[in-house]
Amino acid sequence: MINLASDNVVGASREILDAIAAANMAPEASYGADRFSREAEARLSQIFERDVKMFLVATGTAANSLALAAFTPPWGAVFCHEESHIADDECGAPEMFTAGAKLVGIRGFAGKFSADDLEHTIKRFPRGVVKAVQPSLVSLSQVTECGTLYSLDEIKAVAAVARRYDIGVHMDGARFANALISIGCTPAELTWKAGVDVLSFGATKNGCLACEAVIFFDPAKAAHFEFRRKRSGHTLSKGRLFGAQMLAYLEKDLWLANARHANAMAKHLSEGFANIAGVRMPWKSEANEVFAIMPKRMADALSKAKIFAAPWYTHSISMPSGEQVKDNESFLRFVTSFATKADEIETVLKTARAA
Ligand SMILES: *Cc1c(COP(=O)(O)O)cnc(C)c1O
């Protein structure tokens, strides 16, 4: 079996499991005060080239929802792509943890919106007008839901609009490492130097077992976060379980090596698909995801060979104009991970070619 439905269908890197085992027995401070969590925060401050505040949680949904809640009142508006993870895939958790703030979706090709799109949307919600939710925050996904990336200039342009309207900038970095490797800049350049205030720093999909960090680039903004995390049930009494994972994830650049490998596998797959007649890729594969429209016959051959991908939304508003998945076609998402093997990609391509 080859399962490329997502990057969370595999378990954790050996180094992560070993670190959890090694952190097991010695007495350690509880509720996030353990030395692993403290060292991970210090390490992230080095990596991001400034003093950050870091809070570890178990899921990306918790990281996103709590990060948004730190920046918006219940009467606030959070601007995001209409098909973003916070809008479509978190079961209303952002609305719940913000005590009812409104997510305002913005349309755009390939999972992205532009600075102009953001400005037009913000203008619908005038400051001080009591009947309008008040602009509070914009959230960008990097990597996007379509496997694409915002360039540094695009992030800066969005952040400039956010500054002009005095709202915060959140980045959903569930696949932050994959984006970083692909763009080839520093973590600081991809975040606070481009105007990002708070980052959901994903680790689970890239080799951890269950661990994500909320990273604040301005510690003052994190003032009440410890209370929010506790109320959400994400403050572990044996906090070392998170701390040991995050520290091992950063140690010896495991996070970068894992993402580099996953991206290389996706590149191999997308280059292969590009040379198979009948396969179309609506979005450029820019990190570790490949989206392919293919004849149903080919998709059936893959599943018969026990090669699994995720059926994707055929009516996504992020599709290029004119693109349509026909009745005799399937639309599939393939996601590579640190555990994907080159010969698995070869098998996928060989099976597709034969069909
Ligand atoms: C996977 C993912 C998350 C986190 O999801 P959880 O299942 O809650 O861990 C957040 N944002 C994006 C873009 C994702 O792909």
PDB file of C-alpha atoms in Angstrom, residues 27 90 94-95 119 131 134 142 154 157 171 180 184 311 348:
ATOM      1  CA  PRO A  27      11.105  14.251  37.410  1.00  0.00           C
ATOM      2  CA  GLU A  90     -11.975  23.435  11.914  1.00  0.00           C
ATOM      3  CA  PRO A  94     -12.113  29.690  15.530  1.00  0.00           C
ATOM      4  CA  GLU A  95     -15.581  31.141  16.080  1.00  0.00           C
ATOM      5  CA  GLU A 119      -8.432  46.043   1.246  1.00  0.00           C
ATOM      6  CA  LYS A 131     -23.640  47.414  12.968  1.00  0.00           C
ATOM      7  CA  GLN A 134     -14.656  45.403  13.510  1.00  0.00           C
ATOM      8  CA  GLN A 142       1.511  29.243   4.064  1.00  0.00           C
ATOM      9  CA  GLU A 154       2.853  39.140  -1.552  1.00  0.00           C
ATOM     10  CA  ALA A 157       1.815  43.695   0.544  1.00  0.00           C
ATOM     11  CA  MET A 171       0.062  32.894   9.442  1.00  0.00           C
ATOM     12  CA  LEU A 180      10.445  27.754   4.084  1.00  0.00           C
ATOM     13  CA  GLY A 184      14.692  29.400   0.502  1.00  0.00           C
ATOM     14  CA  PRO A 311     -10.485  12.933  -3.613  1.00  0.00           C
ATOM     15  CA  VAL A 348       2.651   5.787  -8.634  1.00  0.00           C
TER      16      VAL A 348
END
